Amino acid sequence: KCSREGSDDACMAHVEELIKKDRSDATLLGIESLLLLTDQDRSACPITAAEAVLGINGHSAIKDFIHKCIHCPRSALSPEVNYFDYASRQCETMHNTALAVLGNSLQTASDAECPRLVRSLLQSSEWMGQSGIVDVLLSELSHAEDRSHDAYHAVRCFNALLDSSSKMKRTLIDRGLGNMLKDSQLVGRRRHSLLAQECDAALALLTDV
């Protein structure tokens, strides 16, 4: 646990050990640990954990792991078959948790008055390039009807990005974020109130360009 001063690096090192293991239970524990550590309300070291996820403080293994989970391909199996396919269910769990970890990390960086951490992503090809993280997040919004909770975490990420700089905001508008948010907002109002709330906040940020 990150409960003592100076233990942050040791905590991140332990997470790295877990995610590098060739066992699904260990990697799941690792990503669930990151979900806790990046949560401002429950963690003693949310900034350190957020920086690790965003690749700021040298913990590239953690950043690469989260990116891998976010890019995890969706199963082509039917929902009925997929329910009984362990690998597919594991992939979906890791994907959704990675989106939640990313949302926590971006919000922590923003709330800690470290907007430079979020603004720096504008120069990252891993984020802004073709098939980058932003494209994956936009794809989540386009599937909001089927995967509302994934879309919810994607909009959490967009809220932090939109709030980071005017240039980031204009870039996301040019990528078509506005219309996707409106469509997701309608889905949220029908079936996922948290998604609707995040879309409301994001659309409000878009009006202030």
Short mmCIF file of C-alpha atoms in Angstrom, two decimals:
data_model
loop_
_atom_site.label_atom_id
_atom_site.label_comp_id
_atom_site.label_asym_id
_atom_site.label_seq_id
_atom_site.Cartn_x
_atom_site.Cartn_y
_atom_site.Cartn_z
CA LYS A 1 0.00 0.00 0.00
CA CYS A 2 1.04 3.60 -0.59
CA SER A 3 0.53 4.50 3.06
CA ARG A 4 4.00 5.77 4.02
CA GLU A 5 6.06 8.63 2.69
CA GLY A 6 8.60 7.40 0.16
CA SER A 7 6.70 4.21 -0.63
CA ASP A 8 5.19 5.45 -3.91
CA ASP A 9 7.93 4.03 -6.13
CA ALA A 10 7.83 0.70 -4.32
CA CYS A 11 4.09 0.61 -4.82
CA MET A 12 4.42 1.21 -8.57
CA ALA A 13 7.20 -1.38 -8.75
CA HIS A 14 4.88 -3.97 -7.17
CA VAL A 15 2.19 -3.18 -9.75
CA GLU A 16 4.78 -3.61 -12.52
CA GLU A 17 5.68 -7.03 -11.12
CA LEU A 18 2.04 -8.09 -11.25
CA ILE A 19 1.31 -6.92 -14.79
CA LYS A 20 4.46 -8.58 -16.14
CA LYS A 21 3.44 -12.01 -14.86
CA ASP A 22 2.14 -14.53 -17.37
CA ARG A 23 -0.98 -15.24 -15.32
CA SER A 24 -4.39 -13.69 -15.85
CA ASP A 25 -5.13 -13.51 -12.11
CA ALA A 26 -1.92 -11.52 -11.52
CA THR A 27 -2.52 -9.06 -14.37
CA LEU A 28 -6.11 -8.58 -13.22
CA LEU A 29 -4.89 -7.84 -9.69
CA GLY A 30 -2.37 -5.42 -11.15
CA ILE A 31 -4.90 -3.42 -13.11
CA GLU A 32 -7.38 -3.43 -10.22
CA SER A 33 -4.57 -2.07 -8.03
CA LEU A 34 -4.06 0.74 -10.55
CA LEU A 35 -7.78 1.48 -10.45
CA LEU A 36 -7.51 1.98 -6.69
CA LEU A 37 -4.20 3.86 -6.77
CA THR A 38 -5.40 6.40 -9.35
CA ASP A 39 -8.60 7.11 -7.41
CA GLN A 40 -8.17 10.45 -5.62
CA ASP A 41 -10.71 9.53 -2.95
CA ARG A 42 -9.10 6.21 -1.98
CA SER A 43 -5.39 6.46 -2.77
CA ALA A 44 -2.51 7.99 -0.84
CA CYS A 45 -0.48 8.43 -4.03
CA PRO A 46 -2.90 9.22 -6.89
CA ILE A 47 -0.56 11.67 -8.64
CA THR A 48 2.34 9.20 -8.71
CA ALA A 49 0.03 6.49 -10.05
CA ALA A 50 -1.51 8.84 -12.62
CA GLU A 51 1.93 9.89 -13.85
CA ALA A 52 2.89 6.22 -14.24
CA VAL A 53 -0.25 5.49 -16.29
CA LEU A 54 0.37 8.56 -18.48
CA GLY A 55 4.03 7.64 -18.89
CA ILE A 56 5.39 10.74 -17.19
CA ASN A 57 7.71 9.42 -14.49
CA GLY A 58 9.52 6.57 -16.21
CA HIS A 59 7.15 3.67 -15.47
CA SER A 60 6.74 2.90 -19.17
CA ALA A 61 5.71 -0.71 -18.46
CA ILE A 62 2.55 0.51 -16.72
CA LYS A 63 1.70 2.93 -19.52
CA ASP A 64 2.32 0.27 -22.18
CA PHE A 65 0.19 -2.23 -20.26
CA ILE A 66 -2.77 0.17 -20.04
CA HIS A 67 -2.46 1.01 -23.73
CA LYS A 68 -2.40 -2.71 -24.59
CA CYS A 69 -5.58 -3.30 -22.60
CA ILE A 70 -7.30 -0.32 -24.20
CA HIS A 71 -6.37 -1.55 -27.68
CA CYS A 72 -7.48 -5.09 -26.78
CA PRO A 73 -9.57 -6.25 -29.78
CA ARG A 74 -13.24 -6.93 -29.24
CA SER A 75 -14.46 -10.50 -29.51
CA ALA A 76 -16.24 -11.47 -32.71
CA LEU A 77 -18.23 -14.07 -30.81
CA SER A 78 -21.94 -13.66 -30.19
CA PRO A 79 -22.87 -12.36 -26.72
CA GLU A 80 -24.27 -15.80 -25.81
CA VAL A 81 -21.06 -17.63 -26.76
CA ASN A 82 -18.83 -14.87 -25.45
CA TYR A 83 -20.33 -15.26 -21.98
CA PHE A 84 -18.86 -18.75 -21.74
CA ASP A 85 -15.51 -17.84 -23.37
CA TYR A 86 -13.08 -17.01 -20.56
CA ALA A 87 -10.49 -15.28 -22.73
CA SER A 88 -13.08 -12.96 -24.27
CA ARG A 89 -14.60 -12.07 -20.91
CA GLN A 90 -11.12 -11.44 -19.48
CA CYS A 91 -10.29 -9.15 -22.39
CA GLU A 92 -13.50 -7.15 -21.90
CA THR A 93 -12.87 -6.82 -18.16
CA MET A 94 -9.31 -5.62 -18.69
CA HIS A 95 -10.45 -3.20 -21.41
CA ASN A 96 -13.15 -1.61 -19.27
CA THR A 97 -10.89 -1.39 -16.23
CA ALA A 98 -8.11 0.18 -18.31
CA LEU A 99 -10.53 2.86 -19.51
CA ALA A 100 -11.50 3.53 -15.89
CA VAL A 101 -7.83 3.75 -14.86
CA LEU A 102 -7.15 6.17 -17.71
CA GLY A 103 -10.13 8.31 -16.73
CA ASN A 104 -8.95 8.38 -13.10
CA SER A 105 -5.42 9.31 -14.17
CA LEU A 106 -6.46 12.15 -16.46
CA GLN A 107 -8.84 13.58 -13.88
CA THR A 108 -6.22 13.29 -11.14
CA ALA A 109 -3.67 15.12 -13.29
CA SER A 110 -6.20 17.85 -14.05
CA ASP A 111 -7.46 18.23 -10.49
CA ALA A 112 -3.90 18.34 -9.13
CA GLU A 113 -3.37 21.50 -11.16
CA CYS A 114 -0.91 19.69 -13.42
CA PRO A 115 -2.54 20.52 -16.78
CA ARG A 116 0.88 20.31 -18.44
CA LEU A 117 0.70 16.54 -18.00
CA VAL A 118 -2.53 16.39 -19.96
CA ARG A 119 -1.53 19.07 -22.48
CA SER A 120 1.63 17.13 -23.31
CA LEU A 121 -0.52 14.34 -24.75
CA LEU A 122 -1.38 16.64 -27.66
CA GLN A 123 2.15 16.04 -28.95
CA SER A 124 1.96 12.27 -28.49
CA SER A 125 1.44 10.10 -31.56
CA GLU A 126 0.34 7.29 -29.23
CA TRP A 127 -2.58 9.49 -28.26
CA MET A 128 -3.33 11.69 -31.24
CA GLY A 129 -2.02 9.60 -34.14
CA GLN A 130 -3.93 7.24 -36.39
CA SER A 131 -5.40 4.38 -34.32
CA GLY A 132 -4.13 6.15 -31.20
CA ILE A 133 -5.85 6.38 -27.83
CA VAL A 134 -8.10 9.25 -28.94
CA ASP A 135 -9.36 7.17 -31.87
CA VAL A 136 -10.11 4.30 -29.50
CA LEU A 137 -12.02 6.64 -27.18
CA LEU A 138 -14.02 8.01 -30.12
CA SER A 139 -14.80 4.44 -31.14
CA GLU A 140 -16.18 3.79 -27.65
CA LEU A 141 -18.64 6.65 -28.12
CA SER A 142 -19.76 5.25 -31.47
CA HIS A 143 -20.67 2.00 -29.65
CA ALA A 144 -22.33 3.66 -26.66
CA GLU A 145 -25.61 1.89 -27.34
CA ASP A 146 -24.03 -1.53 -26.84
CA ARG A 147 -21.27 -0.66 -24.35
CA SER A 148 -22.56 2.26 -22.32
CA HIS A 149 -20.16 1.82 -19.41
CA ASP A 150 -17.11 1.83 -21.68
CA ALA A 151 -18.47 4.99 -23.30
CA TYR A 152 -18.91 6.54 -19.85
CA HIS A 153 -15.22 6.09 -19.04
CA ALA A 154 -14.27 7.37 -22.50
CA VAL A 155 -16.20 10.60 -21.89
CA ARG A 156 -14.51 10.96 -18.50
CA CYS A 157 -11.22 10.93 -20.40
CA PHE A 158 -12.47 13.47 -22.91
CA ASN A 159 -13.61 15.82 -20.16
CA ALA A 160 -10.07 16.00 -18.78
CA LEU A 161 -8.61 16.44 -22.26
CA LEU A 162 -11.09 19.18 -23.17
CA ASP A 163 -10.28 21.05 -19.99
CA SER A 164 -6.51 20.97 -20.61
CA SER A 165 -6.14 23.58 -23.36
CA SER A 166 -7.95 25.44 -26.12
CA LYS A 167 -5.75 23.76 -28.72
CA MET A 168 -6.69 20.31 -27.45
CA LYS A 169 -10.34 21.33 -27.50
CA ARG A 170 -10.16 22.53 -31.12
CA THR A 171 -8.34 19.35 -32.15
CA LEU A 172 -11.01 17.13 -30.63
CA ILE A 173 -13.78 19.18 -32.21
CA ASP A 174 -12.10 18.70 -35.60
CA ARG A 175 -12.06 14.94 -34.93
CA GLY A 176 -15.86 14.96 -34.66
CA LEU A 177 -16.19 14.71 -30.89
CA GLY A 178 -19.19 17.08 -30.66
CA ASN A 179 -21.66 14.96 -32.64
CA MET A 180 -20.50 11.77 -30.95
CA LEU A 181 -21.07 13.33 -27.53
CA LYS A 182 -24.60 14.35 -28.50
CA ASP A 183 -25.41 10.82 -29.63
CA SER A 184 -23.91 9.34 -26.46
CA GLN A 185 -25.82 11.85 -24.37
CA LEU A 186 -29.09 10.51 -25.78
CA VAL A 187 -28.02 6.95 -24.98
CA GLY A 188 -27.08 8.01 -21.47
CA ARG A 189 -30.43 9.66 -20.85
CA ARG A 190 -32.17 6.44 -21.79
CA ARG A 191 -30.02 3.90 -19.98
CA HIS A 192 -26.93 5.23 -18.18
CA SER A 193 -27.27 8.36 -16.05
CA LEU A 194 -23.53 8.68 -15.36
CA LEU A 195 -22.80 8.67 -19.09
CA ALA A 196 -25.42 11.39 -19.57
CA GLN A 197 -23.85 13.51 -16.82
CA GLU A 198 -20.36 13.24 -18.30
CA CYS A 199 -21.70 14.10 -21.76
CA ASP A 200 -23.48 17.14 -20.33
CA ALA A 201 -20.21 18.34 -18.81
CA ALA A 202 -18.23 17.69 -22.00
CA LEU A 203 -20.73 19.49 -24.22
CA ALA A 204 -20.65 22.46 -21.85
CA LEU A 205 -16.87 22.61 -22.25
CA LEU A 206 -17.24 22.50 -26.05
CA THR A 207 -19.42 25.62 -26.02
CA ASP A 208 -16.58 27.60 -24.46
CA VAL A 209 -14.01 27.50 -27.26
#
